[in-house]
């Protein structure tokens, strides 16, 4: 089932990229509309601070861009990490989010000590 130069898998990949884009924008909006010290509840991560929300939102936007670039590759040539090294994008985002979660944890632990 092909609808021109793009096949069904390309369209599904692009739909996934749009979903990541919307999720990233929602997370960034949630971080933007909170007080500096107010925490946000993220379903998978739990309650996190604004820096972690911002990091997660940016990582979602980066992953969304690369998913769109890989999905549109036969028709549109976008600057992206090569498709055979997609795992580098995920690894970089995982390290960024993990580091932000670690900093968030250390900060909350420090504020709890008397």
PDB file of C-alpha atoms in Angstrom:
ATOM      1  CA  UNK A   1       0.000   0.000   0.000  1.00  0.00           C
ATOM      2  CA  UNK A   2       1.844   3.026  -1.257  1.00  0.00           C
ATOM      3  CA  UNK A   3       0.457   6.526  -1.572  1.00  0.00           C
ATOM      4  CA  UNK A   4       3.046   7.955  -3.948  1.00  0.00           C
ATOM      5  CA  UNK A   5       6.705   8.099  -2.981  1.00  0.00           C
ATOM      6  CA  UNK A   6       5.893   7.642   0.712  1.00  0.00           C
ATOM      7  CA  UNK A   7       4.615   4.304   1.993  1.00  0.00           C
ATOM      8  CA  UNK A   8       2.432   3.450   4.955  1.00  0.00           C
ATOM      9  CA  UNK A   9       5.398   3.141   7.330  1.00  0.00           C
ATOM     10  CA  UNK A  10       6.581   6.633   6.368  1.00  0.00           C
ATOM     11  CA  UNK A  11       3.162   8.062   7.163  1.00  0.00           C
ATOM     12  CA  UNK A  12       3.036   6.202  10.482  1.00  0.00           C
ATOM     13  CA  UNK A  13       6.526   7.486  11.338  1.00  0.00           C
ATOM     14  CA  UNK A  14       5.464  11.025  10.530  1.00  0.00           C
ATOM     15  CA  UNK A  15       2.325  10.626  12.683  1.00  0.00           C
ATOM     16  CA  UNK A  16       4.591   9.473  15.528  1.00  0.00           C
ATOM     17  CA  UNK A  17       6.781  12.528  14.975  1.00  0.00           C
ATOM     18  CA  UNK A  18       3.719  14.777  15.216  1.00  0.00           C
ATOM     19  CA  UNK A  19       2.655  13.034  18.438  1.00  0.00           C
ATOM     20  CA  UNK A  20       6.132  13.611  19.925  1.00  0.00           C
ATOM     21  CA  UNK A  21       5.960  17.248  18.811  1.00  0.00           C
ATOM     22  CA  UNK A  22       2.604  17.807  20.515  1.00  0.00           C
ATOM     23  CA  UNK A  23       3.761  16.021  23.691  1.00  0.00           C
ATOM     24  CA  UNK A  24       6.949  18.110  23.754  1.00  0.00           C
ATOM     25  CA  UNK A  25       5.012  21.342  23.340  1.00  0.00           C
ATOM     26  CA  UNK A  26       2.587  20.359  26.122  1.00  0.00           C
ATOM     27  CA  UNK A  27       5.469  19.597  28.489  1.00  0.00           C
ATOM     28  CA  UNK A  28       7.155  22.910  27.630  1.00  0.00           C
ATOM     29  CA  UNK A  29       3.867  24.745  28.138  1.00  0.00           C
ATOM     30  CA  UNK A  30       3.437  23.048  31.535  1.00  0.00           C
ATOM     31  CA  UNK A  31       6.924  24.160  32.579  1.00  0.00           C
ATOM     32  CA  UNK A  32       6.342  27.694  31.355  1.00  0.00           C
ATOM     33  CA  UNK A  33       3.088  28.175  33.234  1.00  0.00           C
ATOM     34  CA  UNK A  34       4.354  27.236  36.676  1.00  0.00           C
ATOM     35  CA  UNK A  35       6.085  29.223  39.359  1.00  0.00           C
ATOM     36  CA  UNK A  36       9.867  28.859  39.505  1.00  0.00           C
ATOM     37  CA  UNK A  37       9.827  26.497  42.489  1.00  0.00           C
ATOM     38  CA  UNK A  38       6.546  24.727  41.672  1.00  0.00           C
ATOM     39  CA  UNK A  39       6.839  21.082  40.617  1.00  0.00           C
ATOM     40  CA  UNK A  40       5.013  19.403  37.731  1.00  0.00           C
ATOM     41  CA  UNK A  41       3.594  15.890  37.590  1.00  0.00           C
ATOM     42  CA  UNK A  42       4.796  13.957  34.543  1.00  0.00           C
ATOM     43  CA  UNK A  43       3.079  10.547  34.149  1.00  0.00           C
ATOM     44  CA  UNK A  44       6.191   8.405  33.595  1.00  0.00           C
ATOM     45  CA  UNK A  45       8.702  10.435  35.610  1.00  0.00           C
ATOM     46  CA  UNK A  46       6.617  11.502  38.605  1.00  0.00           C
ATOM     47  CA  UNK A  47       6.844  14.957  40.166  1.00  0.00           C
ATOM     48  CA  UNK A  48       9.719  16.960  38.704  1.00  0.00           C
ATOM     49  CA  UNK A  49      10.973  20.534  38.714  1.00  0.00           C
ATOM     50  CA  UNK A  50      10.918  23.045  35.884  1.00  0.00           C
ATOM     51  CA  UNK A  51      14.456  22.313  34.617  1.00  0.00           C
ATOM     52  CA  UNK A  52      13.543  18.651  34.156  1.00  0.00           C
ATOM     53  CA  UNK A  53      10.311  19.630  32.374  1.00  0.00           C
ATOM     54  CA  UNK A  54      12.257  21.893  30.045  1.00  0.00           C
ATOM     55  CA  UNK A  55      14.862  19.194  29.380  1.00  0.00           C
ATOM     56  CA  UNK A  56      12.171  16.613  28.650  1.00  0.00           C
ATOM     57  CA  UNK A  57      10.317  19.013  26.345  1.00  0.00           C
ATOM     58  CA  UNK A  58      13.437  19.879  24.356  1.00  0.00           C
ATOM     59  CA  UNK A  59      14.398  16.196  24.070  1.00  0.00           C
ATOM     60  CA  UNK A  60      10.916  15.361  22.804  1.00  0.00           C
ATOM     61  CA  UNK A  61      11.208  18.106  20.187  1.00  0.00           C
ATOM     62  CA  UNK A  62      14.631  16.808  19.093  1.00  0.00           C
ATOM     63  CA  UNK A  63      13.296  13.252  18.807  1.00  0.00           C
ATOM     64  CA  UNK A  64      10.257  14.546  16.931  1.00  0.00           C
ATOM     65  CA  UNK A  65      12.443  16.368  14.412  1.00  0.00           C
ATOM     66  CA  UNK A  66      14.587  13.305  13.782  1.00  0.00           C
ATOM     67  CA  UNK A  67      11.549  11.015  13.465  1.00  0.00           C
ATOM     68  CA  UNK A  68      10.101  13.415  10.892  1.00  0.00           C
ATOM     69  CA  UNK A  69      13.426  13.602   9.054  1.00  0.00           C
ATOM     70  CA  UNK A  70      13.682   9.802   8.900  1.00  0.00           C
ATOM     71  CA  UNK A  71      10.051   9.447   7.805  1.00  0.00           C
ATOM     72  CA  UNK A  72      10.308  12.044   5.047  1.00  0.00           C
ATOM     73  CA  UNK A  73      13.767  10.917   3.873  1.00  0.00           C
ATOM     74  CA  UNK A  74      12.722   9.622   0.444  1.00  0.00           C
ATOM     75  CA  UNK A  75      11.046  12.921  -0.457  1.00  0.00           C
ATOM     76  CA  UNK A  76      12.628  15.653   1.697  1.00  0.00           C
ATOM     77  CA  UNK A  77      16.261  15.821   2.714  1.00  0.00           C
ATOM     78  CA  UNK A  78      16.596  17.303   6.210  1.00  0.00           C
ATOM     79  CA  UNK A  79      19.783  17.674   8.231  1.00  0.00           C
ATOM     80  CA  UNK A  80      19.712  14.879  10.809  1.00  0.00           C
ATOM     81  CA  UNK A  81      21.812  12.223  12.461  1.00  0.00           C
ATOM     82  CA  UNK A  82      22.091   9.361   9.923  1.00  0.00           C
ATOM     83  CA  UNK A  83      19.189   6.926  10.201  1.00  0.00           C
ATOM     84  CA  UNK A  84      21.483   3.998  10.987  1.00  0.00           C
ATOM     85  CA  UNK A  85      22.675   5.911  14.073  1.00  0.00           C
ATOM     86  CA  UNK A  86      19.229   6.839  15.442  1.00  0.00           C
ATOM     87  CA  UNK A  87      20.206   5.283  18.744  1.00  0.00           C
ATOM     88  CA  UNK A  88      22.660   8.154  19.319  1.00  0.00           C
ATOM     89  CA  UNK A  89      19.752  10.606  19.423  1.00  0.00           C
ATOM     90  CA  UNK A  90      17.934   8.441  21.964  1.00  0.00           C
ATOM     91  CA  UNK A  91      21.101   7.937  24.002  1.00  0.00           C
ATOM     92  CA  UNK A  92      21.825  11.679  24.134  1.00  0.00           C
ATOM     93  CA  UNK A  93      18.232  12.407  25.182  1.00  0.00           C
ATOM     94  CA  UNK A  94      18.293   9.643  27.802  1.00  0.00           C
ATOM     95  CA  UNK A  95      21.540  11.013  29.264  1.00  0.00           C
ATOM     96  CA  UNK A  96      20.127  14.562  29.329  1.00  0.00           C
ATOM     97  CA  UNK A  97      16.877  13.489  31.000  1.00  0.00           C
ATOM     98  CA  UNK A  98      18.694  11.157  33.398  1.00  0.00           C
ATOM     99  CA  UNK A  99      21.113  13.916  34.397  1.00  0.00           C
ATOM    100  CA  UNK A 100      18.244  16.320  34.940  1.00  0.00           C
ATOM    101  CA  UNK A 101      16.372  13.755  37.047  1.00  0.00           C
ATOM    102  CA  UNK A 102      19.519  13.130  39.091  1.00  0.00           C
ATOM    103  CA  UNK A 103      19.989  16.863  39.681  1.00  0.00           C
ATOM    104  CA  UNK A 104      16.306  17.145  40.594  1.00  0.00           C
ATOM    105  CA  UNK A 105      16.637  14.280  43.081  1.00  0.00           C
ATOM    106  CA  UNK A 106      19.787  15.715  44.650  1.00  0.00           C
ATOM    107  CA  UNK A 107      18.188  19.143  44.962  1.00  0.00           C
ATOM    108  CA  UNK A 108      15.050  17.751  46.630  1.00  0.00           C
ATOM    109  CA  UNK A 109      17.165  15.616  48.972  1.00  0.00           C
ATOM    110  CA  UNK A 110      19.256  18.654  49.923  1.00  0.00           C
ATOM    111  CA  UNK A 111      16.174  20.759  50.696  1.00  0.00           C
ATOM    112  CA  UNK A 112      14.723  18.008  52.925  1.00  0.00           C
ATOM    113  CA  UNK A 113      17.744  17.834  55.263  1.00  0.00           C
ATOM    114  CA  UNK A 114      17.388  20.064  58.348  1.00  0.00           C
TER     115      UNK A 114
END
